[in-house]
Amino acid sequence: MPVKSPIQFEVISMETMRNIDYQVMRSAFAIHNELGNGNNEIMYKRALGNELFQDDITVSLELPVELIFGDFRKTLYLDMVVDDRVVYELKAAKQLTSSHENQLMNYLILAQSNRGKVINFGSAVVESRFVKSVISSSDRKIFEFIFDERVDKKFCKLVEELVSDWGTGLAIGWYEEALVHCLGGFSNVMRDIPMQLKGQPIGSQRFPMAREKTAIQITALKTQNLRDQANLHHKILRAADLDSIYWVNIARGLVSIRLVTKEIDCLDKFQPSIKYG
């Protein structure tokens, strides 16, 4: 995966992780005792960074990592890296959720680091969860690619090249940003599409567009969840001033592109004529 990072992360054991984390959590608890849980994320980040630095622990805040595809560039920032080995994501939320863990997982995959931790200062007591990346970069690039022959071949090729380059498993929004860039940029690709219910206008919704009257929707769903998503796409088409949707599903081991129209059930009628890995 084309990534530029100031640090080349090594694979570390859980024992090593716990040794580093002991020092981090000791400082985190002390800061929470002093500041409480009513401050913003930046304050906790700076305070924790200062505490660790004073203990002669190597700390990098807001470490930039650049994700690349062709001439597309996206810079993301790792909240904190300790000892050049462990990535920490810091939060000031009411409680930790799976979305916080998923965010850190994406950063671990991006940085090619195998261990990290989410710390939340926003709750009554400090919350934390270990996160481990168990999928290697090479494994994420092993997938079958199938597409509906009615979908524009250039679009299919672009998706195939992007996922081959980055692998599966990253945040859906990152794939969408790269596709929008490659298709002409935000101002040319993103459109506010009028929506209606029972013939009455109810506003507009923004979609990335593959072509006139054809939107793009990207998901990362397992097979058992595809039917519900297909039904949702049909509801969108009934309400939106659209003719069809290019539905890209980027799942581990299988990347598919289906054409969703108002008349045809894309799951029942999908008979891909081309398959390759």
Short mmCIF file of C-alpha atoms in Angstrom, two decimals:
data_model
loop_
_atom_site.label_atom_id
_atom_site.label_comp_id
_atom_site.label_asym_id
_atom_site.label_seq_id
_atom_site.Cartn_x
_atom_site.Cartn_y
_atom_site.Cartn_z
CA MET A 1 0.00 0.00 0.00
CA PRO A 2 1.56 3.34 -1.01
CA VAL A 3 1.99 5.11 2.32
CA LYS A 4 4.49 7.69 3.47
CA SER A 5 5.16 7.58 7.22
CA PRO A 6 7.98 9.12 9.29
CA ILE A 7 8.10 5.88 11.30
CA GLN A 8 8.50 2.32 10.09
CA PHE A 9 6.61 0.38 12.74
CA GLU A 10 7.93 -2.95 13.97
CA VAL A 11 5.76 -5.90 14.95
CA ILE A 12 5.59 -6.00 18.74
CA SER A 13 4.37 -8.60 21.23
CA MET A 14 1.60 -8.13 23.78
CA GLU A 15 4.23 -8.18 26.53
CA THR A 16 6.06 -5.26 24.92
CA MET A 17 2.76 -3.46 24.41
CA ARG A 18 1.85 -3.86 28.09
CA ASN A 19 5.24 -2.58 29.25
CA ILE A 20 4.86 0.59 27.19
CA ASP A 21 1.19 0.93 28.06
CA TYR A 22 1.81 0.73 31.81
CA GLN A 23 3.68 4.03 31.67
CA VAL A 24 1.09 5.64 29.40
CA MET A 25 -1.89 4.64 31.53
CA ARG A 26 -0.19 5.74 34.75
CA SER A 27 0.10 9.23 33.28
CA ALA A 28 -3.41 9.07 31.80
CA PHE A 29 -4.96 8.32 35.21
CA ALA A 30 -2.97 11.13 36.83
CA ILE A 31 -4.12 13.63 34.20
CA HIS A 32 -7.74 12.54 34.54
CA ASN A 33 -7.54 12.99 38.31
CA GLU A 34 -6.26 16.55 37.83
CA LEU A 35 -8.43 17.72 34.90
CA GLY A 36 -11.56 15.61 35.29
CA ASN A 37 -13.61 14.62 32.26
CA GLY A 38 -14.96 17.97 31.05
CA ASN A 39 -12.22 19.13 28.69
CA ASN A 40 -11.65 18.74 24.97
CA GLU A 41 -9.53 16.08 23.32
CA ILE A 42 -6.65 18.42 22.43
CA MET A 43 -6.05 19.37 26.07
CA TYR A 44 -5.76 15.74 27.15
CA LYS A 45 -3.50 14.96 24.22
CA ARG A 46 -1.09 17.78 25.04
CA ALA A 47 -1.16 17.04 28.75
CA LEU A 48 -0.43 13.33 28.20
CA GLY A 49 2.32 14.15 25.74
CA ASN A 50 3.95 16.53 28.23
CA GLU A 51 3.76 13.99 31.06
CA LEU A 52 5.38 11.25 29.01
CA PHE A 53 8.05 13.59 27.64
CA GLN A 54 9.00 14.61 31.20
CA ASP A 55 9.45 10.91 31.98
CA ASP A 56 11.94 10.66 29.07
CA ILE A 57 9.53 8.63 26.94
CA THR A 58 9.61 9.25 23.19
CA VAL A 59 6.30 10.76 22.08
CA SER A 60 5.06 11.98 18.70
CA LEU A 61 1.79 13.93 18.55
CA GLU A 62 -0.28 14.24 15.37
CA LEU A 63 2.12 12.07 13.37
CA PRO A 64 1.33 12.59 9.66
CA VAL A 65 0.81 9.54 7.46
CA GLU A 66 0.13 10.05 3.75
CA LEU A 67 -2.08 7.70 1.73
CA ILE A 68 -1.37 7.76 -2.02
CA PHE A 69 -3.04 6.55 -5.20
CA GLY A 70 -1.76 8.01 -8.47
CA ASP A 71 -1.85 11.78 -7.97
CA PHE A 72 -4.31 11.47 -5.08
CA ARG A 73 -2.87 12.36 -1.68
CA LYS A 74 -4.58 12.19 1.70
CA THR A 75 -2.76 13.04 4.92
CA LEU A 76 -4.06 11.51 8.14
CA TYR A 77 -2.74 12.14 11.62
CA LEU A 78 -2.07 9.56 14.33
CA ASP A 79 -3.01 11.15 17.66
CA MET A 80 -0.01 9.83 19.55
CA VAL A 81 2.83 7.40 18.92
CA VAL A 82 4.78 6.24 21.98
CA ASP A 83 8.32 4.87 21.82
CA ASP A 84 8.04 4.87 17.99
CA ARG A 85 6.11 1.60 18.31
CA VAL A 86 2.60 2.00 19.73
CA VAL A 87 -0.25 4.07 18.25
CA TYR A 88 -2.73 5.70 20.63
CA GLU A 89 -6.06 7.24 19.69
CA LEU A 90 -7.28 9.70 22.33
CA LYS A 91 -10.94 10.59 22.87
CA ALA A 92 -13.02 12.85 25.10
CA ALA A 93 -16.39 11.15 24.56
CA LYS A 94 -19.12 10.13 27.01
CA GLN A 95 -18.16 6.52 26.37
CA LEU A 96 -16.06 4.42 24.03
CA THR A 97 -17.81 2.79 21.09
CA SER A 98 -16.88 0.30 18.41
CA SER A 99 -16.50 3.20 15.96
CA HIS A 100 -13.56 4.48 18.02
CA GLU A 101 -11.90 1.07 17.83
CA ASN A 102 -12.61 0.86 14.10
CA GLN A 103 -10.99 4.26 13.60
CA LEU A 104 -7.82 3.12 15.32
CA MET A 105 -7.89 -0.16 13.38
CA ASN A 106 -7.89 1.83 10.14
CA TYR A 107 -4.92 3.85 11.35
CA LEU A 108 -3.03 0.70 12.35
CA ILE A 109 -3.63 -0.80 8.91
CA LEU A 110 -2.58 2.46 7.27
CA ALA A 111 0.63 2.74 9.29
CA GLN A 112 1.26 -1.02 9.07
CA SER A 113 1.43 -1.24 12.85
CA ASN A 114 0.08 -4.29 14.68
CA ARG A 115 -0.90 -2.88 18.09
CA GLY A 116 -2.51 0.21 19.52
CA LYS A 117 -4.92 1.47 22.14
CA VAL A 118 -7.88 3.83 22.44
CA ILE A 119 -8.03 5.96 25.60
CA ASN A 120 -11.12 7.94 26.53
CA PHE A 121 -10.86 10.82 29.02
CA GLY A 122 -14.47 11.98 28.64
CA SER A 123 -16.11 9.42 30.92
CA ALA A 124 -16.30 9.46 34.73
CA VAL A 125 -13.32 7.10 34.83
CA VAL A 126 -10.66 6.60 32.17
CA GLU A 127 -11.75 4.02 29.59
CA SER A 128 -9.31 2.17 27.34
CA ARG A 129 -9.30 -0.70 24.87
CA PHE A 130 -6.46 -2.53 23.19
CA VAL A 131 -6.74 -2.87 19.41
CA LYS A 132 -4.77 -5.40 17.39
CA SER A 133 -4.43 -5.50 13.62
CA VAL A 134 -4.48 -9.17 12.61
CA ILE A 135 -4.68 -8.79 8.83
CA SER A 136 -1.42 -8.35 6.96
CA SER A 137 -1.02 -5.98 4.04
CA SER A 138 -0.51 -8.92 1.67
CA ASP A 139 -3.63 -10.73 2.93
CA ARG A 140 -5.77 -7.64 2.35
CA LYS A 141 -4.74 -7.67 -1.30
CA ILE A 142 -6.00 -11.18 -1.92
CA PHE A 143 -9.53 -10.87 -3.26
CA GLU A 144 -11.79 -11.87 -6.12
CA PHE A 145 -13.11 -9.01 -8.24
CA ILE A 146 -16.49 -9.37 -9.94
CA PHE A 147 -18.62 -6.81 -11.72
CA ASP A 148 -21.80 -6.42 -13.68
CA GLU A 149 -21.02 -6.20 -17.40
CA ARG A 150 -23.48 -3.30 -17.69
CA VAL A 151 -21.26 -1.10 -15.50
CA ASP A 152 -18.83 1.19 -17.32
CA LYS A 153 -15.58 -0.74 -17.82
CA LYS A 154 -13.35 2.25 -17.10
CA PHE A 155 -15.06 2.70 -13.75
CA CYS A 156 -14.62 -1.00 -12.95
CA LYS A 157 -10.95 -0.84 -13.86
CA LEU A 158 -10.42 2.20 -11.64
CA VAL A 159 -12.00 0.44 -8.65
CA GLU A 160 -9.97 -2.71 -9.29
CA GLU A 161 -6.71 -0.75 -9.48
CA LEU A 162 -7.51 1.22 -6.32
CA VAL A 163 -8.34 -1.83 -4.20
CA SER A 164 -5.39 -3.76 -5.62
CA ASP A 165 -3.15 -0.87 -4.57
CA TRP A 166 -4.59 -0.27 -1.09
CA GLY A 167 -6.10 -3.64 -0.28
CA THR A 168 -9.46 -4.17 1.41
CA GLY A 169 -10.32 -3.23 5.00
CA LEU A 170 -9.76 0.54 5.03
CA ALA A 171 -12.33 3.21 5.84
CA ILE A 172 -14.96 3.44 3.10
CA GLY A 173 -14.64 7.22 3.01
CA TRP A 174 -10.99 6.96 1.93
CA TYR A 175 -11.88 4.86 -1.11
CA GLU A 176 -14.65 7.30 -2.00
CA GLU A 177 -12.33 10.31 -1.76
CA ALA A 178 -9.80 8.65 -4.06
CA LEU A 179 -12.47 7.69 -6.61
CA VAL A 180 -13.99 11.18 -6.57
CA HIS A 181 -10.56 12.66 -7.16
CA CYS A 182 -9.79 10.31 -10.04
CA LEU A 183 -13.18 10.88 -11.67
CA GLY A 184 -12.70 14.63 -11.86
CA GLY A 185 -12.62 16.05 -8.37
CA PHE A 186 -15.19 17.12 -5.80
CA SER A 187 -16.69 20.01 -7.74
CA ASN A 188 -17.26 17.85 -10.84
CA VAL A 189 -18.32 14.58 -9.23
CA MET A 190 -20.36 15.52 -6.15
CA ARG A 191 -23.95 16.58 -6.89
CA ASP A 192 -26.95 17.60 -4.81
CA ILE A 193 -29.75 15.37 -6.10
CA PRO A 194 -33.41 16.40 -5.55
CA MET A 195 -35.40 13.99 -3.38
CA GLN A 196 -39.15 13.53 -3.12
CA LEU A 197 -41.70 11.51 -1.17
CA LYS A 198 -45.12 10.74 -2.67
CA GLY A 199 -44.49 13.29 -5.39
CA GLN A 200 -43.61 16.09 -2.98
CA PRO A 201 -40.09 17.59 -2.83
CA ILE A 202 -38.35 17.03 0.50
CA GLY A 203 -34.92 18.52 -0.23
CA SER A 204 -31.72 17.21 -1.75
CA GLN A 205 -29.00 14.71 -0.91
CA ARG A 206 -25.39 14.78 -2.04
CA PHE A 207 -24.05 11.85 -4.07
CA PRO A 208 -20.82 11.13 -5.93
CA MET A 209 -21.82 10.62 -9.56
CA ALA A 210 -20.28 8.18 -12.03
CA ARG A 211 -22.24 9.74 -14.89
CA GLU A 212 -25.45 11.66 -15.49
CA LYS A 213 -28.26 10.13 -13.38
CA THR A 214 -25.97 7.38 -11.99
CA ALA A 215 -24.69 7.70 -8.44
CA ILE A 216 -21.92 5.80 -6.66
CA GLN A 217 -22.44 4.04 -3.35
CA ILE A 218 -19.61 2.25 -1.53
CA THR A 219 -20.06 -0.28 1.27
CA ALA A 220 -18.02 -2.91 3.08
CA LEU A 221 -20.67 -5.51 3.91
CA LYS A 222 -20.59 -9.23 4.50
CA THR A 223 -22.71 -11.40 2.20
CA GLN A 224 -25.50 -11.84 4.73
CA ASN A 225 -26.05 -8.06 4.89
CA LEU A 226 -26.25 -7.40 1.14
CA ARG A 227 -30.01 -7.92 0.83
CA ASP A 228 -30.85 -5.14 3.30
CA GLN A 229 -28.47 -2.77 1.54
CA ALA A 230 -29.96 -3.63 -1.87
CA ASN A 231 -33.42 -2.80 -0.53
CA LEU A 232 -32.10 0.51 0.79
CA HIS A 233 -30.65 1.38 -2.61
CA HIS A 234 -34.02 0.69 -4.26
CA LYS A 235 -35.69 3.05 -1.79
CA ILE A 236 -33.11 5.72 -2.58
CA LEU A 237 -33.80 5.35 -6.30
CA ARG A 238 -37.53 5.71 -5.75
CA ALA A 239 -37.00 8.98 -3.91
CA ALA A 240 -34.06 10.47 -5.82
CA ASP A 241 -33.85 11.99 -9.28
CA LEU A 242 -31.57 9.13 -10.35
CA ASP A 243 -31.80 6.28 -12.84
CA SER A 244 -29.26 3.92 -11.29
CA ILE A 245 -26.50 3.34 -8.77
CA TYR A 246 -23.07 1.80 -9.19
CA TRP A 247 -22.85 -0.17 -5.95
CA VAL A 248 -19.27 -0.99 -4.95
CA ASN A 249 -18.93 -3.44 -2.05
CA ILE A 250 -15.39 -3.82 -0.74
CA ALA A 251 -15.37 -6.87 1.53
CA ARG A 252 -12.43 -8.99 2.57
CA GLY A 253 -11.80 -11.54 -0.15
CA LEU A 254 -14.43 -10.21 -2.55
CA VAL A 255 -14.88 -6.86 -4.26
CA SER A 256 -18.02 -6.47 -6.34
CA ILE A 257 -19.69 -3.81 -8.46
CA ARG A 258 -23.40 -4.11 -9.14
CA LEU A 259 -25.73 -1.98 -11.21
CA VAL A 260 -28.82 -1.07 -9.19
CA THR A 261 -31.83 0.18 -11.17
CA LYS A 262 -35.41 0.98 -10.22
CA GLU A 263 -36.76 -2.07 -12.02
CA ILE A 264 -34.24 -4.85 -11.37
CA ASP A 265 -33.25 -6.53 -8.14
CA CYS A 266 -29.47 -6.30 -8.37
CA LEU A 267 -28.88 -9.40 -6.24
CA ASP A 268 -31.31 -11.73 -8.03
CA LYS A 269 -30.31 -10.58 -11.50
CA PHE A 270 -26.58 -10.15 -10.97
CA GLN A 271 -24.75 -12.56 -13.26
CA PRO A 272 -21.16 -11.35 -13.57
CA SER A 273 -19.52 -12.43 -16.80
CA ILE A 274 -16.00 -11.57 -15.64
CA LYS A 275 -14.24 -12.91 -12.56
CA TYR A 276 -10.62 -12.64 -11.67
CA GLY A 277 -8.45 -12.30 -8.59
#
